[in-house]
Short mmCIF file of C-alpha atoms in Angstrom, two decimals:
data_model
loop_
_atom_site.label_atom_id
_atom_site.label_comp_id
_atom_site.label_asym_id
_atom_site.label_seq_id
_atom_site.Cartn_x
_atom_site.Cartn_y
_atom_site.Cartn_z
CA MET A 1 72.57 93.27 109.50
CA LEU A 2 75.13 93.76 106.96
CA GLU A 3 77.10 90.67 107.99
CA THR A 4 73.89 88.52 107.68
CA THR A 5 73.06 89.73 104.33
CA VAL A 6 76.49 89.56 103.13
CA GLY A 7 76.88 85.88 104.47
CA SER A 8 73.51 84.79 102.95
CA PHE A 9 74.41 86.12 99.41
CA ILE A 10 78.06 84.27 99.59
CA ILE A 11 76.23 80.97 100.83
CA SER A 12 73.54 81.26 98.02
CA ALA A 13 76.04 82.37 95.21
CA GLU A 14 79.26 80.38 95.89
CA ARG A 15 79.91 76.72 95.20
CA ASN A 16 82.40 76.31 98.14
CA SER A 17 80.38 78.50 100.39
CA ALA A 18 81.65 77.11 103.72
CA ALA A 19 85.42 78.34 102.72
CA LYS A 20 84.19 81.50 101.53
CA PHE A 21 81.75 82.23 104.63
CA SER A 22 84.89 81.42 106.90
CA ILE A 23 87.02 84.05 104.93
CA LEU A 24 84.06 86.41 105.27
CA GLU A 25 83.76 85.96 109.11
CA VAL A 26 87.77 86.60 109.50
CA TRP A 27 87.40 89.90 107.73
CA PHE A 28 84.41 90.99 109.52
CA GLY A 29 86.49 90.32 112.91
CA VAL A 30 89.36 92.20 111.72
CA GLY A 31 87.08 95.08 110.79
CA THR A 32 85.57 94.71 114.17
CA LEU A 33 88.78 94.76 115.94
CA GLY A 34 90.29 97.60 113.53
CA PHE A 35 87.50 100.05 113.95
CA PRO A 36 87.85 100.84 117.70
CA LEU A 37 91.56 100.83 117.48
CA LEU A 38 91.15 103.38 114.76
CA VAL A 39 88.79 105.49 116.46
CA ASN A 40 91.10 105.43 119.74
CA TYR A 41 94.27 106.41 117.69
CA ILE A 42 92.37 109.40 116.40
CA ILE A 43 90.97 110.57 119.35
CA LYS A 44 94.36 110.30 121.08
CA PHE A 45 96.56 111.84 118.43
CA TYR A 46 94.11 114.47 116.81
CA GLU A 47 91.10 115.90 117.99
CA TRP A 48 88.14 113.99 119.32
CA TYR A 49 85.59 115.95 117.22
CA PHE A 50 87.04 114.45 113.88
CA ILE A 51 85.27 111.12 114.88
CA LEU A 52 82.10 113.09 114.86
CA TYR A 53 82.62 114.67 111.62
CA GLY A 54 83.53 111.07 110.35
CA ILE A 55 80.19 109.66 111.50
CA LEU A 56 78.32 112.54 109.89
CA LEU A 57 80.01 111.96 106.56
CA PHE A 58 79.37 108.17 106.74
CA PHE A 59 75.59 108.85 107.35
CA ILE A 60 75.51 111.42 104.48
CA PHE A 61 77.14 109.01 102.29
CA THR A 62 74.60 106.03 103.34
CA LEU A 63 71.71 108.48 102.59
CA PHE A 64 72.84 108.98 99.04
CA VAL A 65 74.17 105.73 98.01
#
């Protein structure tokens, strides 16, 4: 849902929307690839419950923002 909302905002707000949307898609792809790698790194080298704390902090952050 976030990608759709940000994409529609860029298409409606920018003049060269195709190029901007292409850059947006690349960054969403980088985030999609990077997040599981980050989680795997934290689970492997630290403790697995840090991920649960991170998810909890994310949910608390989204409730108040």
